[in-house]
Amino acid sequence: MIFEQLKTMLAEQFGVEVESITMETSFEDDLGADSLDLVDMSMAMEEVFGVEEMTEEEISGITTVGDLVRFLQNKID
Protein backbone atom coordinates (compact mmCIF):
# COMPACT_ATOMS: atom_id res chain seq x y z
CA MET A 1 0.00 0.00 0.00
CA ILE A 2 1.30 3.42 -0.96
CA PHE A 3 0.47 5.04 2.38
CA GLU A 4 2.40 2.44 4.41
CA GLN A 5 5.51 2.73 2.21
CA LEU A 6 5.27 6.49 2.30
CA LYS A 7 4.96 6.63 6.09
CA THR A 8 8.15 4.63 6.51
CA MET A 9 10.04 6.75 4.00
CA LEU A 10 8.84 10.05 5.47
CA ALA A 11 9.56 8.99 9.05
CA GLU A 12 13.13 8.23 8.04
CA GLN A 13 13.56 11.44 6.02
CA PHE A 14 12.10 13.74 8.67
CA GLY A 15 13.22 11.88 11.81
CA VAL A 16 9.76 11.26 13.23
CA GLU A 17 7.90 8.18 14.44
CA VAL A 18 6.06 6.24 11.73
CA GLU A 19 2.94 6.20 13.92
CA SER A 20 2.86 10.01 14.00
CA ILE A 21 2.27 10.25 10.24
CA THR A 22 -1.36 10.33 9.13
CA MET A 23 -3.13 11.31 5.92
CA GLU A 24 -3.69 14.75 7.50
CA THR A 25 -0.01 15.30 8.39
CA SER A 26 1.16 18.61 6.91
CA PHE A 27 4.61 18.62 5.36
CA GLU A 28 5.30 22.20 6.40
CA ASP A 29 3.45 22.50 9.72
CA ASP A 30 3.90 18.99 11.16
CA LEU A 31 7.15 17.81 9.57
CA GLY A 32 8.88 21.17 9.20
CA ALA A 33 9.62 20.52 5.53
CA ASP A 34 11.08 23.30 3.41
CA SER A 35 11.33 23.47 -0.38
CA LEU A 36 14.62 21.55 -0.44
CA ASP A 37 13.08 18.75 1.64
CA LEU A 38 10.21 18.53 -0.85
CA VAL A 39 12.61 18.29 -3.80
CA ASP A 40 14.51 15.50 -2.00
CA MET A 41 11.21 13.78 -1.31
CA SER A 42 10.28 14.10 -4.98
CA MET A 43 13.48 12.36 -6.04
CA ALA A 44 12.85 9.58 -3.52
CA MET A 45 9.34 9.10 -4.95
CA GLU A 46 10.93 8.51 -8.33
CA GLU A 47 13.09 5.70 -6.92
CA VAL A 48 10.57 4.07 -4.58
CA PHE A 49 7.41 4.29 -6.68
CA GLY A 50 8.85 4.51 -10.20
CA VAL A 51 7.12 7.78 -11.02
CA GLU A 52 8.62 10.68 -12.91
CA GLU A 53 10.23 13.43 -10.87
CA MET A 54 7.55 15.81 -9.71
CA THR A 55 7.39 19.26 -11.26
CA GLU A 56 7.58 22.38 -9.12
CA GLU A 57 3.90 23.00 -9.84
CA GLU A 58 2.96 19.47 -8.68
CA ILE A 59 5.05 19.85 -5.52
CA SER A 60 3.42 23.18 -4.66
CA GLY A 61 -0.03 21.53 -4.78
CA ILE A 62 0.90 18.91 -2.20
CA THR A 63 0.58 20.09 1.38
CA THR A 64 -0.39 16.93 3.28
CA VAL A 65 0.57 13.28 3.22
CA GLY A 66 -2.93 12.53 1.90
CA ASP A 67 -2.33 14.87 -1.04
CA LEU A 68 0.85 12.97 -1.86
CA VAL A 69 -0.86 9.57 -1.57
CA ARG A 70 -3.59 10.68 -3.98
CA PHE A 71 -0.99 12.13 -6.36
CA LEU A 72 0.97 8.87 -6.37
CA GLN A 73 -2.16 6.76 -6.86
CA ASN A 74 -3.05 8.84 -9.93
CA LYS A 75 0.47 8.52 -11.33
CA ILE A 76 0.70 4.77 -10.73
CA ASP A 77 -2.81 3.87 -11.96
PDB file of C-alpha atoms in Angstrom:
ATOM      1  CA  MET A   1       0.000   0.000   0.000  1.00  0.00           C
ATOM      2  CA  ILE A   2       1.305   3.421  -0.960  1.00  0.00           C
ATOM      3  CA  PHE A   3       0.470   5.036   2.382  1.00  0.00           C
ATOM      4  CA  GLU A   4       2.401   2.441   4.410  1.00  0.00           C
ATOM      5  CA  GLN A   5       5.511   2.729   2.212  1.00  0.00           C
ATOM      6  CA  LEU A   6       5.269   6.491   2.296  1.00  0.00           C
ATOM      7  CA  LYS A   7       4.960   6.634   6.092  1.00  0.00           C
ATOM      8  CA  THR A   8       8.155   4.631   6.505  1.00  0.00           C
ATOM      9  CA  MET A   9      10.044   6.747   4.004  1.00  0.00           C
ATOM     10  CA  LEU A  10       8.837  10.050   5.470  1.00  0.00           C
ATOM     11  CA  ALA A  11       9.565   8.986   9.049  1.00  0.00           C
ATOM     12  CA  GLU A  12      13.133   8.233   8.041  1.00  0.00           C
ATOM     13  CA  GLN A  13      13.562  11.437   6.019  1.00  0.00           C
ATOM     14  CA  PHE A  14      12.104  13.745   8.674  1.00  0.00           C
ATOM     15  CA  GLY A  15      13.218  11.882  11.807  1.00  0.00           C
ATOM     16  CA  VAL A  16       9.755  11.262  13.232  1.00  0.00           C
ATOM     17  CA  GLU A  17       7.903   8.178  14.443  1.00  0.00           C
ATOM     18  CA  VAL A  18       6.056   6.239  11.734  1.00  0.00           C
ATOM     19  CA  GLU A  19       2.936   6.201  13.920  1.00  0.00           C
ATOM     20  CA  SER A  20       2.859  10.013  14.001  1.00  0.00           C
ATOM     21  CA  ILE A  21       2.268  10.252  10.243  1.00  0.00           C
ATOM     22  CA  THR A  22      -1.359  10.329   9.125  1.00  0.00           C
ATOM     23  CA  MET A  23      -3.134  11.311   5.919  1.00  0.00           C
ATOM     24  CA  GLU A  24      -3.693  14.747   7.502  1.00  0.00           C
ATOM     25  CA  THR A  25      -0.012  15.302   8.388  1.00  0.00           C
ATOM     26  CA  SER A  26       1.159  18.608   6.913  1.00  0.00           C
ATOM     27  CA  PHE A  27       4.612  18.619   5.361  1.00  0.00           C
ATOM     28  CA  GLU A  28       5.302  22.196   6.400  1.00  0.00           C
ATOM     29  CA  ASP A  29       3.452  22.497   9.719  1.00  0.00           C
ATOM     30  CA  ASP A  30       3.901  18.992  11.164  1.00  0.00           C
ATOM     31  CA  LEU A  31       7.146  17.807   9.573  1.00  0.00           C
ATOM     32  CA  GLY A  32       8.878  21.172   9.201  1.00  0.00           C
ATOM     33  CA  ALA A  33       9.618  20.519   5.528  1.00  0.00           C
ATOM     34  CA  ASP A  34      11.077  23.296   3.406  1.00  0.00           C
ATOM     35  CA  SER A  35      11.325  23.469  -0.378  1.00  0.00           C
ATOM     36  CA  LEU A  36      14.619  21.550  -0.436  1.00  0.00           C
ATOM     37  CA  ASP A  37      13.078  18.746   1.639  1.00  0.00           C
ATOM     38  CA  LEU A  38      10.213  18.532  -0.845  1.00  0.00           C
ATOM     39  CA  VAL A  39      12.606  18.293  -3.797  1.00  0.00           C
ATOM     40  CA  ASP A  40      14.513  15.504  -1.995  1.00  0.00           C
ATOM     41  CA  MET A  41      11.213  13.777  -1.313  1.00  0.00           C
ATOM     42  CA  SER A  42      10.277  14.096  -4.984  1.00  0.00           C
ATOM     43  CA  MET A  43      13.481  12.358  -6.036  1.00  0.00           C
ATOM     44  CA  ALA A  44      12.851   9.583  -3.518  1.00  0.00           C
ATOM     45  CA  MET A  45       9.338   9.097  -4.950  1.00  0.00           C
ATOM     46  CA  GLU A  46      10.933   8.507  -8.329  1.00  0.00           C
ATOM     47  CA  GLU A  47      13.089   5.700  -6.916  1.00  0.00           C
ATOM     48  CA  VAL A  48      10.572   4.070  -4.578  1.00  0.00           C
ATOM     49  CA  PHE A  49       7.408   4.294  -6.681  1.00  0.00           C
ATOM     50  CA  GLY A  50       8.851   4.506 -10.200  1.00  0.00           C
ATOM     51  CA  VAL A  51       7.122   7.784 -11.022  1.00  0.00           C
ATOM     52  CA  GLU A  52       8.618  10.685 -12.914  1.00  0.00           C
ATOM     53  CA  GLU A  53      10.231  13.430 -10.870  1.00  0.00           C
ATOM     54  CA  MET A  54       7.548  15.809  -9.712  1.00  0.00           C
ATOM     55  CA  THR A  55       7.391  19.264 -11.259  1.00  0.00           C
ATOM     56  CA  GLU A  56       7.585  22.384  -9.120  1.00  0.00           C
ATOM     57  CA  GLU A  57       3.904  22.997  -9.841  1.00  0.00           C
ATOM     58  CA  GLU A  58       2.963  19.472  -8.678  1.00  0.00           C
ATOM     59  CA  ILE A  59       5.046  19.846  -5.518  1.00  0.00           C
ATOM     60  CA  SER A  60       3.416  23.177  -4.659  1.00  0.00           C
ATOM     61  CA  GLY A  61      -0.028  21.534  -4.781  1.00  0.00           C
ATOM     62  CA  ILE A  62       0.902  18.907  -2.202  1.00  0.00           C
ATOM     63  CA  THR A  63       0.581  20.086   1.377  1.00  0.00           C
ATOM     64  CA  THR A  64      -0.385  16.927   3.280  1.00  0.00           C
ATOM     65  CA  VAL A  65       0.571  13.279   3.216  1.00  0.00           C
ATOM     66  CA  GLY A  66      -2.928  12.533   1.904  1.00  0.00           C
ATOM     67  CA  ASP A  67      -2.325  14.873  -1.036  1.00  0.00           C
ATOM     68  CA  LEU A  68       0.849  12.966  -1.856  1.00  0.00           C
ATOM     69  CA  VAL A  69      -0.861   9.572  -1.572  1.00  0.00           C
ATOM     70  CA  ARG A  70      -3.591  10.677  -3.983  1.00  0.00           C
ATOM     71  CA  PHE A  71      -0.986  12.131  -6.362  1.00  0.00           C
ATOM     72  CA  LEU A  72       0.973   8.871  -6.372  1.00  0.00           C
ATOM     73  CA  GLN A  73      -2.162   6.764  -6.856  1.00  0.00           C
ATOM     74  CA  ASN A  74      -3.048   8.843  -9.927  1.00  0.00           C
ATOM     75  CA  LYS A  75       0.474   8.524 -11.328  1.00  0.00           C
ATOM     76  CA  ILE A  76       0.701   4.774 -10.734  1.00  0.00           C
ATOM     77  CA  ASP A  77      -2.808   3.872 -11.956  1.00  0.00           C
TER      78      ASP A  77
END
